[in-house]
Amino acid sequence: MLAVAAAQLGYRTHIYAPETGPANDVSGGYTRGGYYDAGELARFARGVDVVTYEFENIAAGPIEALATFVPVHPSPRSLAVAQHRAEEKEFVEALGGRAAPWRRVESRETLDEAIAAIGCPAILKTATLGYDGKGQVRLASPADADAAWEAIAGAPAVLEGFVTFAHEFSILLARGADGSIASYPPPLNEHRDGILSRSTVPAPAEIAVQWTEAAALAGRVAEALEHVGVLTLEFFATADGPVFNEMAPRVHNSGHWTIEGAVTSQFENHIRAIAGLPLGDTGLTGRGVVMENLIGDDVERWAELLGEGDAHLHLYGKRDARPGRKMGHVTRVMR
């Protein structure tokens, strides 16, 4: 989707990855190489004008190496903070944000200490490499500690306490190299089995009244990181205001609705930002919009969805429709 947005602005994209994927079908070039292959990374960097990344589960080292040859946006600093749960919580809290009660967990003993401090129920999450519900274990009581520690294979983690919330929502913004910021209306996010199922805009009133505070925090995060590109912060809407959940230094699944639902999509604004262009209008194209993810076998509904007059279908070209795998999405704009 980034490559398509770039092409519409007249740019050619070149993909670097260890294996082929859907982006190869719509890009001008592809280099198959390992993330730690210094020689291949250097050759790739010399052939492009700017580098960006579309997920955070890669080490910061290769991104830092690329930055010695070519501009990289977002910066390696944004990646380093966002890919570690403890680091991102500390970073956001230092800027005035509130997170759910949490503690670092580095050993089986510190897990017991964290449980004693936070209580149960709680969630043990790996500090890195967790997304869409992966790397997470719920603890109903302290008796679950051994099984939870074994489930994450003793990896560095954080223990998070539960918060009472009405809804989940996200703030998506684009920040240009000149410091300009364009923020999208916050979508209501609904999850199924830990995976985003549906995003709806406009969000309910409980979210709308917390939008200003959450968006201001997201702006402070973007500025502190000197972030260039799209940045996403996820929140819980609680009776006491927005509670920060996690961040992503990239375009986000909860912003896929912007392709048809916003004047300028998150993908186009990301390309605009990293290419030094003015940011585009983030207003809605209709009264509202709903984006539904097609997860696993949901993709088999493609023919039915194409028969709907108001459905905009996006299939990602992934080969295997495994359970829990996002295969595409459908967007409906209310005029």
Tab-separated table of C-alpha atoms in Angstrom, residues 1-15 22-29 52 267-268 271:
chain	number	residue	atom	x	y	z
A	1	MET	CA	0.000	0.000	0.000
A	2	LEU	CA	2.965	2.307	0.547
A	3	ALA	CA	4.321	1.339	-2.872
A	4	VAL	CA	0.971	2.056	-4.529
A	5	ALA	CA	0.793	5.466	-2.824
A	6	ALA	CA	4.359	6.237	-3.919
A	7	ALA	CA	3.600	5.289	-7.522
A	8	GLN	CA	0.611	7.647	-7.577
A	9	LEU	CA	3.014	10.456	-6.660
A	10	GLY	CA	5.456	9.456	-9.408
A	11	TYR	CA	7.999	7.610	-7.252
A	12	ARG	CA	9.446	4.149	-7.808
A	13	THR	CA	9.949	1.862	-4.823
A	14	HIS	CA	12.608	-0.756	-4.231
A	15	ILE	CA	11.912	-3.447	-1.627
A	22	PRO	CA	3.080	-8.838	-1.602
A	23	ALA	CA	5.006	-5.569	-1.987
A	24	ASN	CA	7.134	-7.162	-4.714
A	25	ASP	CA	4.079	-7.327	-6.972
A	26	VAL	CA	3.708	-3.544	-7.056
A	27	SER	CA	7.280	-2.276	-6.690
A	28	GLY	CA	9.867	-1.264	-9.254
A	29	GLY	CA	12.690	-3.314	-7.749
A	52	THR	CA	11.599	3.719	5.158
A	267	PHE	CA	0.135	5.783	3.097
A	268	GLU	CA	0.252	8.874	0.893
A	271	ILE	CA	5.353	9.087	1.402
